[in-house]
Short mmCIF file of C-alpha atoms and ligand atoms in Angstrom, two decimals:
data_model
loop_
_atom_site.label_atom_id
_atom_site.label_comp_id
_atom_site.label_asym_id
_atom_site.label_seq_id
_atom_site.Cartn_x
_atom_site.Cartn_y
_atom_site.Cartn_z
CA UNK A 2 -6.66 -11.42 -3.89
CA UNK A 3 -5.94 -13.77 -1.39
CA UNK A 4 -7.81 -17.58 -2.43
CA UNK A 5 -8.43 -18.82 1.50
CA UNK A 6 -7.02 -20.56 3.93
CA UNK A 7 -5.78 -24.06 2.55
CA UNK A 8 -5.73 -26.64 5.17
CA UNK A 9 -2.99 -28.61 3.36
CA UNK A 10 -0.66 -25.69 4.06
CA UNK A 11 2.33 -25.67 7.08
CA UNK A 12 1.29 -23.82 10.10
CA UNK A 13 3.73 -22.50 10.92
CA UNK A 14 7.05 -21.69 8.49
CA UNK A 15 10.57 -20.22 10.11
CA UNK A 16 8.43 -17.63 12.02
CA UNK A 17 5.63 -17.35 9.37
CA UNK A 18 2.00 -18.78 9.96
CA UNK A 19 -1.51 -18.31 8.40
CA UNK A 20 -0.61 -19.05 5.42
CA UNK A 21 -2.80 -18.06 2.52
CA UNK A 22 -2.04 -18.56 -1.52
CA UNK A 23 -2.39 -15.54 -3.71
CA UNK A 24 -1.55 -16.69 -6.85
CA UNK A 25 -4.53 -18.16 -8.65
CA UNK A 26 -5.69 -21.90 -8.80
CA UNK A 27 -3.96 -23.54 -11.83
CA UNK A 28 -5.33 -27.30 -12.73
CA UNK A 29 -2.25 -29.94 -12.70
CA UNK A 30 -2.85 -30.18 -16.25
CA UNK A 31 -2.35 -26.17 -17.06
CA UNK A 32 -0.05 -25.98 -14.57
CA UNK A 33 3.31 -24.56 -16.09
CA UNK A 34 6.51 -23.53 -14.62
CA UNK A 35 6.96 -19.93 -13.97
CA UNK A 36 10.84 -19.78 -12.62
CA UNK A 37 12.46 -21.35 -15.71
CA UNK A 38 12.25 -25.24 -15.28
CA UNK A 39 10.67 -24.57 -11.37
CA UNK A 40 6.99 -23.62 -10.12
CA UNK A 41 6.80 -20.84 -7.64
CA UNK A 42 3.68 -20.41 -5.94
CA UNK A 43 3.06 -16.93 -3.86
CA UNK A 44 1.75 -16.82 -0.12
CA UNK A 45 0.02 -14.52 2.10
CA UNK A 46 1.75 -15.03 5.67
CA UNK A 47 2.13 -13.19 8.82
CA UNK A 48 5.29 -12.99 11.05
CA UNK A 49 5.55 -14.11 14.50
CA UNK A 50 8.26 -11.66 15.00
CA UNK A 51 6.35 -8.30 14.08
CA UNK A 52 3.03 -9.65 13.64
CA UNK A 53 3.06 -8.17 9.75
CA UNK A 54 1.97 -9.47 6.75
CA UNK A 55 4.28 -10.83 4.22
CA UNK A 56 4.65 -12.26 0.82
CA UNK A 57 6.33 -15.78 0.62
CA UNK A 58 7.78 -17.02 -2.62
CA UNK A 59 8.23 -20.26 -2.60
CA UNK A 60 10.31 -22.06 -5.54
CA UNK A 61 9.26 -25.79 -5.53
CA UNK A 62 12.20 -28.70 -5.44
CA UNK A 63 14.45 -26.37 -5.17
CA UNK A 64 18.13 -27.71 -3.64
CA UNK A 65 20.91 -25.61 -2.03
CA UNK A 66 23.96 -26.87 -3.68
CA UNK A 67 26.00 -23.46 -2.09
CA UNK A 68 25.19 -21.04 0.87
CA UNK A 69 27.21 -18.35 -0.99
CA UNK A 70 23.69 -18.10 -3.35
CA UNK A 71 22.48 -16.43 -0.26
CA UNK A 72 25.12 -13.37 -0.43
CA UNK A 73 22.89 -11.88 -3.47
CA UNK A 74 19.79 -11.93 -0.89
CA UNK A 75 21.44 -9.88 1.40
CA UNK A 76 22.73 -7.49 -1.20
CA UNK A 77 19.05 -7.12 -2.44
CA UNK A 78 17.85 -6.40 1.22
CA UNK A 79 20.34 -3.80 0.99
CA UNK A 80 18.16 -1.65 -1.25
CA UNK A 81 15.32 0.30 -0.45
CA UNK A 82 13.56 2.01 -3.30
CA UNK A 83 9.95 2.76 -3.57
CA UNK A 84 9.88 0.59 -7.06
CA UNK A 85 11.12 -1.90 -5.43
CA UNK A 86 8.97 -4.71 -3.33
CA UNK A 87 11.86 -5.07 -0.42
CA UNK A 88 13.17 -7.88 0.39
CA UNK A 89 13.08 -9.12 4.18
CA UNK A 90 14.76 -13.04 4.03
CA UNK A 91 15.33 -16.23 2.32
CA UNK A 92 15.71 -19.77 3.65
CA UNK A 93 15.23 -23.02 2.61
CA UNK A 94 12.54 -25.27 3.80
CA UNK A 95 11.14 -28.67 4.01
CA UNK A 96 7.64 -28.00 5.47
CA UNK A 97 5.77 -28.53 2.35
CA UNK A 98 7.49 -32.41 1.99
CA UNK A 99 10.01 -30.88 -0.74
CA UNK A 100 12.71 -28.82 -0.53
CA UNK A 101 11.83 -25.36 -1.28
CA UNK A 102 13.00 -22.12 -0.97
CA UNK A 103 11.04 -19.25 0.12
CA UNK A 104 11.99 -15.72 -0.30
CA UNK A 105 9.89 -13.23 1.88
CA UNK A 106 9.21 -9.76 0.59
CA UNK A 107 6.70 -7.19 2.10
CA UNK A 108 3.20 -7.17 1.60
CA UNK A 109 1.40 -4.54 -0.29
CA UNK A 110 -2.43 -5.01 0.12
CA UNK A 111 -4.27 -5.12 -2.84
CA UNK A 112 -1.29 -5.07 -5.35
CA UNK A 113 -2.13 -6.77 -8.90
CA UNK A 114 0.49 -7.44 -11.43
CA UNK A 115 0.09 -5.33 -14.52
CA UNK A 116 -0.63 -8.66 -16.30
CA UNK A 117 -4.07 -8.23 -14.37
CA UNK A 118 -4.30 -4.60 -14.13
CA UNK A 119 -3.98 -3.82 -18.42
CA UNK A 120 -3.91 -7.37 -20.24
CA UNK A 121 -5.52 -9.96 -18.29
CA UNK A 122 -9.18 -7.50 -17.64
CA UNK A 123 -9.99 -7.74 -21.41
CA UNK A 124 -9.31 -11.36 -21.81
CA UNK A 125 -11.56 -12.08 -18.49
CA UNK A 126 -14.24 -9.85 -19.81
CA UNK A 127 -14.20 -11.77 -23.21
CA UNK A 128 -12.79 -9.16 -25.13
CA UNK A 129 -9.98 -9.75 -28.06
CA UNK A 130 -7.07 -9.41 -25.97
CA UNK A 131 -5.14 -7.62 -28.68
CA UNK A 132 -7.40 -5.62 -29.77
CA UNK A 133 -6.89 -1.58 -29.56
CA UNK A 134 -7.64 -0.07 -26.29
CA UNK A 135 -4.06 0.96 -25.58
CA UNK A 136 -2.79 1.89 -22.29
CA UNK A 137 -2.67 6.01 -22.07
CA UNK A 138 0.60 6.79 -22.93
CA UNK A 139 0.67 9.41 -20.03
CA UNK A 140 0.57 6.26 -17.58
CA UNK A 141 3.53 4.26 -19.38
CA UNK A 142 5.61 7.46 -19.29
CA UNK A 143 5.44 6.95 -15.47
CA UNK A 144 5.72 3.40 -15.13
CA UNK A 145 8.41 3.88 -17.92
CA UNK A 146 10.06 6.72 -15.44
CA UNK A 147 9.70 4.50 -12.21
CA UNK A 148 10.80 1.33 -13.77
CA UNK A 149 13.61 2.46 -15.05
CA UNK A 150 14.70 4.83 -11.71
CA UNK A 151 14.25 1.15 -9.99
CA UNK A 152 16.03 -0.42 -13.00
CA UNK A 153 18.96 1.89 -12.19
CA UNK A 154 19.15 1.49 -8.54
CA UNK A 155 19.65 -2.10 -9.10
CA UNK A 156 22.75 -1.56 -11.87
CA UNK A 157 24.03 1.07 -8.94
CA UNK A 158 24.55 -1.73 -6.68
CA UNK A 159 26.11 -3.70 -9.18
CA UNK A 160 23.46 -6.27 -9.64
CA UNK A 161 20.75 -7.02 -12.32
CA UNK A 162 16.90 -7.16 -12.17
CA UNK A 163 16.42 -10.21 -13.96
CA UNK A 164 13.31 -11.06 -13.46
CA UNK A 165 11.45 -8.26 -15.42
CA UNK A 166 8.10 -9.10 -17.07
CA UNK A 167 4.32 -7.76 -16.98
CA UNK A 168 3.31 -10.36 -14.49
CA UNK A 169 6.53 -9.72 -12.46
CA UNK A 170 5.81 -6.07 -11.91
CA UNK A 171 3.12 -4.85 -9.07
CA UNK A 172 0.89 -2.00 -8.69
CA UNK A 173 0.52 -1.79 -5.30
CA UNK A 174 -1.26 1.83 -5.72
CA UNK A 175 -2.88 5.02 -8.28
CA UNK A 176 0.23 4.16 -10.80
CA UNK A 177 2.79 3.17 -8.19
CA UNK A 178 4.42 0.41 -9.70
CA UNK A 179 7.58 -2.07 -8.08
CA UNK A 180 9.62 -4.76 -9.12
CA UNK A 181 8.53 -7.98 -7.59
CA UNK A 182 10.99 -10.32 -7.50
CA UNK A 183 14.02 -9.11 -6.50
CA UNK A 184 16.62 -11.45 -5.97
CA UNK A 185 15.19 -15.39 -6.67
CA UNK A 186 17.01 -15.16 -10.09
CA UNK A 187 20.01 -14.69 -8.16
CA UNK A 188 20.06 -17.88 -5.72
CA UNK A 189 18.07 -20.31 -8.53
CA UNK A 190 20.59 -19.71 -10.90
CA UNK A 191 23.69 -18.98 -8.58
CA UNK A 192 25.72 -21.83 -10.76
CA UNK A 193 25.30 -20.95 -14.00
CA UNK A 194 26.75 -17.48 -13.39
CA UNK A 195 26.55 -14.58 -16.03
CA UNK A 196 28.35 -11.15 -16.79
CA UNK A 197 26.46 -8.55 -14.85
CA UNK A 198 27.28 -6.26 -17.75
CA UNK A 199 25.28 -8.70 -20.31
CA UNK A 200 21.92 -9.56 -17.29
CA UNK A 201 21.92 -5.24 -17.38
CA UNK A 202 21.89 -5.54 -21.34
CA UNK A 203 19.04 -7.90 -21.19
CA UNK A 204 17.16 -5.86 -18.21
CA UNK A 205 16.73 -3.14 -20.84
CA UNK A 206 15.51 -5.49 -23.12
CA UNK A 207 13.13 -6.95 -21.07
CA UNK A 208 12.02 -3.38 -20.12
CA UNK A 209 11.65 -2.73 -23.50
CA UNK A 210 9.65 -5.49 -24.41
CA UNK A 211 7.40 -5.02 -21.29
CA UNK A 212 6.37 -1.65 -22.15
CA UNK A 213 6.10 -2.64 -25.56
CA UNK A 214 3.47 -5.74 -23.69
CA UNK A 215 1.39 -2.88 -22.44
CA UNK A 216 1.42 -0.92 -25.48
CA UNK A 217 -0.05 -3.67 -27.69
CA UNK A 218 -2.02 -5.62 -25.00
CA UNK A 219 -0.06 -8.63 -25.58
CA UNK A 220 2.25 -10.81 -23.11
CA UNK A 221 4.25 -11.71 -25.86
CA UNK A 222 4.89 -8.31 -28.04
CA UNK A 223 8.10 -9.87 -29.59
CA UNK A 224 6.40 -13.22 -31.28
CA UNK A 225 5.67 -10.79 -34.35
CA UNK A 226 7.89 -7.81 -33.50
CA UNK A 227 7.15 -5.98 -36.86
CA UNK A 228 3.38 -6.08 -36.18
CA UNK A 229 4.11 -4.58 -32.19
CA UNK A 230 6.09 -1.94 -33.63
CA UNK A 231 2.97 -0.67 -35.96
CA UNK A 232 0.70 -1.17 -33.14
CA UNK A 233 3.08 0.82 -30.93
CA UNK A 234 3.46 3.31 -33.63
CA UNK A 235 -0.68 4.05 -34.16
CA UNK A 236 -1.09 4.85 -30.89
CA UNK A 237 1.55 6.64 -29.57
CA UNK A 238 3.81 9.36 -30.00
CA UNK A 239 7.11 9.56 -32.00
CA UNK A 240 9.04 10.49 -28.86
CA UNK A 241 7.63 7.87 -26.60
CA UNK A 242 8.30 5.38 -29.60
CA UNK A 243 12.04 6.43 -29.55
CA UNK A 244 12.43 5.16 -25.86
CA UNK A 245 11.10 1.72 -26.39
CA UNK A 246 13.25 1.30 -29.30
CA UNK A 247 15.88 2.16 -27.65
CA UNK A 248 15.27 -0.40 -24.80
CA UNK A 249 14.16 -3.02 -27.48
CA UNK A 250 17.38 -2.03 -29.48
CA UNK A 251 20.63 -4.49 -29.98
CA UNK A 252 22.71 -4.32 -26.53
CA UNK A 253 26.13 -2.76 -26.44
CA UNK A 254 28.55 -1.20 -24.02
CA UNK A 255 27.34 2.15 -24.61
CA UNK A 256 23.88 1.57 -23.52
CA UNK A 257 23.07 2.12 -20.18
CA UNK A 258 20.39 2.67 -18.17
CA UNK A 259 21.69 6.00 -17.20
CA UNK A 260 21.09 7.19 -20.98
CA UNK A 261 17.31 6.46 -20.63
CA UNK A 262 16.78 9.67 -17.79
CA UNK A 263 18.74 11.42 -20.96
CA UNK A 264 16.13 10.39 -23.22
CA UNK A 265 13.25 10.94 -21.10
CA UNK A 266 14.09 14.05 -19.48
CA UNK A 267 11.27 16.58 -19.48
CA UNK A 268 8.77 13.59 -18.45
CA UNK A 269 10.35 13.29 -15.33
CA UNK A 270 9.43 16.70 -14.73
CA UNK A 271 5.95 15.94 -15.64
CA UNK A 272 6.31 12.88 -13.06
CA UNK A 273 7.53 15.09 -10.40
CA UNK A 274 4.93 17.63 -10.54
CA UNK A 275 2.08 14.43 -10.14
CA UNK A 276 4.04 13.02 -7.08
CA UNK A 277 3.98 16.73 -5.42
CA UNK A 278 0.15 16.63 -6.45
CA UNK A 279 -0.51 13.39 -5.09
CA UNK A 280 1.94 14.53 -1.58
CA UNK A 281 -1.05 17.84 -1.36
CA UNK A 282 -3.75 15.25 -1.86
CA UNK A 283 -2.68 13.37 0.68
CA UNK A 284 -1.49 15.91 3.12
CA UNK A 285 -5.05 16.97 2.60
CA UNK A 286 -6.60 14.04 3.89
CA UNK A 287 -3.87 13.55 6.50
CA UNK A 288 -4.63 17.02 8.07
CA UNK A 289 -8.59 15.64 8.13
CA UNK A 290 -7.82 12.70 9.56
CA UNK A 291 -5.50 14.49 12.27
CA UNK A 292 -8.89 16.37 13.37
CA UNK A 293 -10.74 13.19 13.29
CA UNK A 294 -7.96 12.26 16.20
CA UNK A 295 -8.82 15.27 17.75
CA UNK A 296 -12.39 14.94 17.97
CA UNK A 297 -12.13 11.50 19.19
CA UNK A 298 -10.14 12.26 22.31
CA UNK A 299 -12.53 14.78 23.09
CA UNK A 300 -15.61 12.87 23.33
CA UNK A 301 -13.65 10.16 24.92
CA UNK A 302 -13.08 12.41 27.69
CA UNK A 303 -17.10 13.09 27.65
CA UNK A 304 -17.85 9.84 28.02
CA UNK A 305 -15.57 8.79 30.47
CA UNK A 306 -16.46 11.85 32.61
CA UNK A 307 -20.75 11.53 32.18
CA UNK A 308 -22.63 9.18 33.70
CA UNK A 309 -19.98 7.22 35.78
CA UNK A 310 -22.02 4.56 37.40
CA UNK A 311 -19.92 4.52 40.92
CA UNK A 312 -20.96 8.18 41.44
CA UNK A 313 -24.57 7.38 40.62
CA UNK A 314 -25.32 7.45 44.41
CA UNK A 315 -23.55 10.90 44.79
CA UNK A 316 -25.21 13.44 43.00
CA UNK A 317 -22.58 15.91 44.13
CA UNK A 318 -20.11 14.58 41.64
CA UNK A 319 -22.28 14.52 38.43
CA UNK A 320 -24.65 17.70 39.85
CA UNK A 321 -21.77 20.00 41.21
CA UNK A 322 -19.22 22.40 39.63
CA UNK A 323 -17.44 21.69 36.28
CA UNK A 324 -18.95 18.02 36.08
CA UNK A 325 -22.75 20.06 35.93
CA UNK A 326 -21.90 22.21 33.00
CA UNK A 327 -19.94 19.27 31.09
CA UNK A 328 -23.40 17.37 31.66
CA UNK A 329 -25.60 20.24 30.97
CA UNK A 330 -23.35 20.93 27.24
CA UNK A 331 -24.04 17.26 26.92
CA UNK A 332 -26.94 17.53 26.47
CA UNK A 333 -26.50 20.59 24.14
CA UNK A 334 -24.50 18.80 21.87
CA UNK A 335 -26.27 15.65 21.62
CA UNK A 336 -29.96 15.95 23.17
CA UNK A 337 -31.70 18.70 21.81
CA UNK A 338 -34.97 18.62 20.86
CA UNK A 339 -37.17 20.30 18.15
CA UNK A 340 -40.05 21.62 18.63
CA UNK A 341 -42.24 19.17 18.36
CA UNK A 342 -40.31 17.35 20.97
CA UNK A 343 -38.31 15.48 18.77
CA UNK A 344 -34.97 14.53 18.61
CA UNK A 345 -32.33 16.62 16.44
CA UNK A 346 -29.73 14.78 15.18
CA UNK A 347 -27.37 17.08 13.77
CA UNK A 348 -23.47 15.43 13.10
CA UNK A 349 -22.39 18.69 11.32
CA UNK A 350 -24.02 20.90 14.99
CA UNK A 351 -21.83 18.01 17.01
CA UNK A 352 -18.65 18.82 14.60
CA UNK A 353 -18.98 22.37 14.43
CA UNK A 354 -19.76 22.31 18.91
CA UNK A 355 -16.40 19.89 18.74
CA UNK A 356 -14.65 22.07 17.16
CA UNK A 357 -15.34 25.11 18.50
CA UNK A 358 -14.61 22.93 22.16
CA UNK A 359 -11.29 22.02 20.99
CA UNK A 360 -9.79 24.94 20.03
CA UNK A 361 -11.49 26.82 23.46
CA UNK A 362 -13.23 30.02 21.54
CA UNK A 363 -14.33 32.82 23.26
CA UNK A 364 -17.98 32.12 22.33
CA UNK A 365 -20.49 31.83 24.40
CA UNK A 366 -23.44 29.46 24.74
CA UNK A 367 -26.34 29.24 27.03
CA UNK A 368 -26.82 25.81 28.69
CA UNK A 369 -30.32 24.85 29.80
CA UNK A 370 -31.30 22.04 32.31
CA UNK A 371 -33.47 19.45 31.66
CA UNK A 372 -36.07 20.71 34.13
CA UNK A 373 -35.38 24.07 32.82
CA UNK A 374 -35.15 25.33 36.13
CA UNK A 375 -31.54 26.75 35.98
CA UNK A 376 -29.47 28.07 32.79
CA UNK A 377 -25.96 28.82 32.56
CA UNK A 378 -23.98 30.84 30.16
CA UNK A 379 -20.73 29.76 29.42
CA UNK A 380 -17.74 30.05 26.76
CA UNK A 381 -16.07 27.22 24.85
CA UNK A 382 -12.56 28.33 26.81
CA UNK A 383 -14.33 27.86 29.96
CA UNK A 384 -16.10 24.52 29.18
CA UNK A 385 -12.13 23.05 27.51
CA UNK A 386 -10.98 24.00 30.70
CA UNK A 387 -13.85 22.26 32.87
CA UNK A 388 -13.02 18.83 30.76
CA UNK A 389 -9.96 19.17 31.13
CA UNK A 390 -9.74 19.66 35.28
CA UNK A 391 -12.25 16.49 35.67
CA UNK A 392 -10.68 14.38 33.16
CA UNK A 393 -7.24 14.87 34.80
CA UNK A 394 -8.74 14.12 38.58
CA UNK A 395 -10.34 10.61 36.79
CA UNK A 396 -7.25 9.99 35.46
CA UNK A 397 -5.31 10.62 38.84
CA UNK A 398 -7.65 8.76 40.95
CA UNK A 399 -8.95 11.46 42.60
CA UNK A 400 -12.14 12.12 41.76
CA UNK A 401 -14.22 11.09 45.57
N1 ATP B 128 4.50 -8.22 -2.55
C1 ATP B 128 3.21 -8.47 -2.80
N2 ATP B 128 2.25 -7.88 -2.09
C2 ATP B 128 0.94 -8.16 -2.31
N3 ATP B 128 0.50 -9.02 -3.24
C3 ATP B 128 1.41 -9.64 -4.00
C4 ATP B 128 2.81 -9.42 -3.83
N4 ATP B 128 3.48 -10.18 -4.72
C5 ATP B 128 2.54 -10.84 -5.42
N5 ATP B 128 1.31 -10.52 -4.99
C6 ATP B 128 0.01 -11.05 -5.48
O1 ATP B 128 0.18 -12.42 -5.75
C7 ATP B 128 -0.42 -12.74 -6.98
C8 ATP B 128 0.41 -13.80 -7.68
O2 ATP B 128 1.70 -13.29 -8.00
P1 ATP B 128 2.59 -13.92 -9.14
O3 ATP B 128 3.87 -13.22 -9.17
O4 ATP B 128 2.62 -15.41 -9.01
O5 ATP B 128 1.74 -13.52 -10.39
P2 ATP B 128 1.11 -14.46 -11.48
O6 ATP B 128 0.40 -13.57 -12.43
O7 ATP B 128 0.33 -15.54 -10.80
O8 ATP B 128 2.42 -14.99 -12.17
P3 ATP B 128 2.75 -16.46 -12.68
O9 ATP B 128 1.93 -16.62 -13.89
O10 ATP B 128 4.22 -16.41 -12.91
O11 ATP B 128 2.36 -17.39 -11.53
C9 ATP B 128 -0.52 -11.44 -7.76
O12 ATP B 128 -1.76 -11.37 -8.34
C10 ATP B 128 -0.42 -10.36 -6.75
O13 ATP B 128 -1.71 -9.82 -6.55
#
C-alpha cells in the first residue's frame, strides 16, 4: 500500500517521477538493513517513457566499483516467467544526495509479500504469531509448485535466485506468487563472487526454509529447527513433509532443482487443473465484459444520434425517416411509463432491448409517440439497420 507522496523525494529520476514509498515507515532507531550491510527502500514511480507504473529499488550508499555488475541485470531482463517480478533496468543515481542504485521492476497493484499475507496479519491483530493456524497445505503445494518452476527457470539460465525469503516473495494475485528481487544480489555483491553451483545449493535451502516459515508462522523457522520440524509434522502430510526436507536437506551435487518436479509430480497436476479453472473463470467474465463493450457502443450511437442540438431548428432531421423510429424506440427503451404515470426504470428491460438491438432479431415491437397520435411496428433488424445508416451519415459529415 502505497504511504503518500513524500515531498523530500526527487521529482524526477532517469525517466521516473511521482515517486511514492511502499515499504512501511521504519523509525531511525528500528531501522535495520535489509540488503546485507545496505538499506533498500521500495518506490512507487511512473515512467515518462510509457507512462506505467513501476517499482524502484533503491539500495542506499551503494558505489559502482565495476560496470560489468550490470551484465547480470541484463541477463535477468532476459527472463520472463510468470513467478517472476520482471526486471525492466538498473542505474545508479545521485538524486537522493547518496549514491544509490535503483533497480526497476514492474508494478503489480496490490501485491503484499507473504510476510504480510500469512505471518505479519496475526502479529498485527495481536495474536501469538506462532501459534497454530497453519497455512492450508493445498496453498503451499502451489506456491511450493510455482516457486520452484521460477526457481528452475533461474538455474536454466545459469544464474541463482539469491534473494529468496518470505518478505522477498509477492502475491500479486488469488495464490499467484513471484520472486521479487531478481537480480540486486547480483550487482551488490558482484566482487565477492560465488560458485553458481553452491548460490543454487543455497536457493533450495532458502526455499526450504521459506516454506518451512509459512508452515510454522515464523520468519525464522531454523532458530529451533527441531521444534519447526514437529510443528511442520502436526499439521501436514507425510508427503508434503518429504519435500521440505528435502529442500532443507544438506546440499550436494546430486540435488537439483529438477528433482523437486520428480518429487512433486501428481501436484502439479492438481495445479494445472486450478490454472485451467481459474482460465474458465476468467474467460467467463471476459466474455461479459466483451458484451458490456458491446452495449456501450450502441447507446453511444443513441446518444450521439438523439437530440443533436444543431438540428433542433429542423424538425425534419429528428422527425423524419430512420432518425423518427430511433427517437420513438428511445423512448421505448428508456421512457416508459406505468400506469400511474410513473416512470419505469427497468436496467434488465434496457439490457434485454440492447441486446436484442445488437444482435438485429427478427422481433417485432410496436413504437408509440408521445402524443400517441402515430404508432409504428418495427423489428430489431430493421431498427440495427436504421442506427446504423444515421450513425454512419454523422460520422461522414453528411447528415444536412
Ligand atoms: N513489484 C511490486 N509491485 C507492487 N508492489 C510491490 C512490488 N515490490 C514490492 N512491493 C510492495 O512494497 C512493499 C515493500 O516491499 P519490501 O520488499 O521492502 O518488503 P518489506 O516487507 O518491507 O521488506 P523489508 O523488511 O526487507 O524492507 C511490499 O509490501 C509490497 O507490497
Amino acid at each position: 500500500m502505497p504511504i503518500g507522496p513524500n515531498p523530500n523525494l526527487p521529482e524526477e529520476l532517469q525517466g521516473y517521477h511521482t515517486l511514492v514509498v511502499l515499504d512501511q515507515p521504519q523509525s531511525t532507531k528500528e531501522r535495520r538493513p535489509n540488503f546485507g550491510s545496505l538499506h533498500a527502500t521500495v518506490y512507487k514511480a511512473i515512467s515518462s517513457v510509457d507512462g506505467l507504473a513501476y517499482v524502484l529499488r533503491r539500495i542506499e550508499n551503494f558505489r559502482l566499483m565495476n560496470e560489468l555488475a550490470f551484465g547480470a541485470i541484463e541477463q535477468w531482463s532476459r527472463i520472463r516467467h510468470p513467478n517472476i517480478v520482471s526486471i525492466r533496468e538498473a542505474f545508479t543515481t545521485r538524486a537522493f544526495n547518496d549514491s544509490s542504485l535503483i533497480v526497476a521492476y514492474d508494478y503489480h497493484p496490490n501485491a503484499v509479500t507473504l510476510m504480510e499475507a500469512h505471518l505479519k496479519t496475526r502479529q498485527s491483530l495481536g495474536l501469538n504469531p506462532h501459534s497454530p493456524a497453519p497455512v492450508p497445505e493445498t496453498i503451499l503445494w502451489s506456491y511450493v509448485t510455482q516457486i520452484g518452476s521460477a526457481i528452475r527457470a533461474v538455474h536454466t539460465a545459469g544464474m541463482a535466485v539469491r534473494i529468496l525469503d518470505v518478505s522477498k516473495v509477492l502475491l500479486t494475485g488469488k495464490n499467484r506468487v513471484r520472486i521479487a528481487c531478481g537480480g540486486i544480489a547480483d550487482v551488490v555483491a558482484y566482487d565477492t563472487r560465488q560458485d553458481t553451483q553452491i548460490l543454487q545449493q543455497e536457493d533450495m535451502l532458502n526455499f526450504g526454509r521459506l516454506i518451512l516459515a509459512l508452515c510454522c508462522n515464523s520468519p525464522n523457522p531454523t532458530t529451533n529447527i527441531n521444534k519447526s520440524i514437529e510443528t511442520m509434522m502436526r499439521n501436514y502430510s507425510p508427503e508434503f513433509k518429504a519435500v521440505v526436507l528435502w529442500l532443507i536437506s544438506k546440499p550436494s551435487p546430486m540435488k537439483s532443482i529438477n528433482h523437486l518436479f520428480e518429487l512433486i509430480g501428481p501436484r502439479m497436476v492438481t495445479e494445472i487443473d486450478a490454472l485451467q479453472h481459474q482460465n474458465d473463470r476468467l474467460e467467463g467474465e471476459l466474455a461479459s465484459e466483451l458484451e458490456n463493450g458491446r452495449l456501450v457502443r450502441l447507446l453511444s450511437k443513441l446518444g450521439f444520434i438523439n437530440e443533436r442540438p444543431e438540428f433542433d431548428r429542423d424538425p425534419r432531421w429528428s422527425d423524419t425517416g430512420d432518425r423518427y423510429i430511433i427517437k420513438l424506440f428511445r423512448d421505448y427503451v428508456f421512457h416508459q411509463v406505468d400506469e400511474h404515470g410513473n416512470p419505469v426504470v427497468n436496467l434488465s428491460h434496457v439490457l434485454t432491448c440492447m441486446n436484442k438491438l445488437d444482435a438485429g432479431t427478427e422481433e417485432r415491437i410496436m413504437l408509440i409517440s408521445r402524443d400517441e397520435q402515430s404508432c409504428l411496428v418495427v423489428s430489431y433488424k430493421e431498427l440495427k439497420a436504421c442506427i446504423e445508416s444515421t450513425f454512419s451519415e454523422l460520422a461522414r459529415g453528411t447528415a444536412r
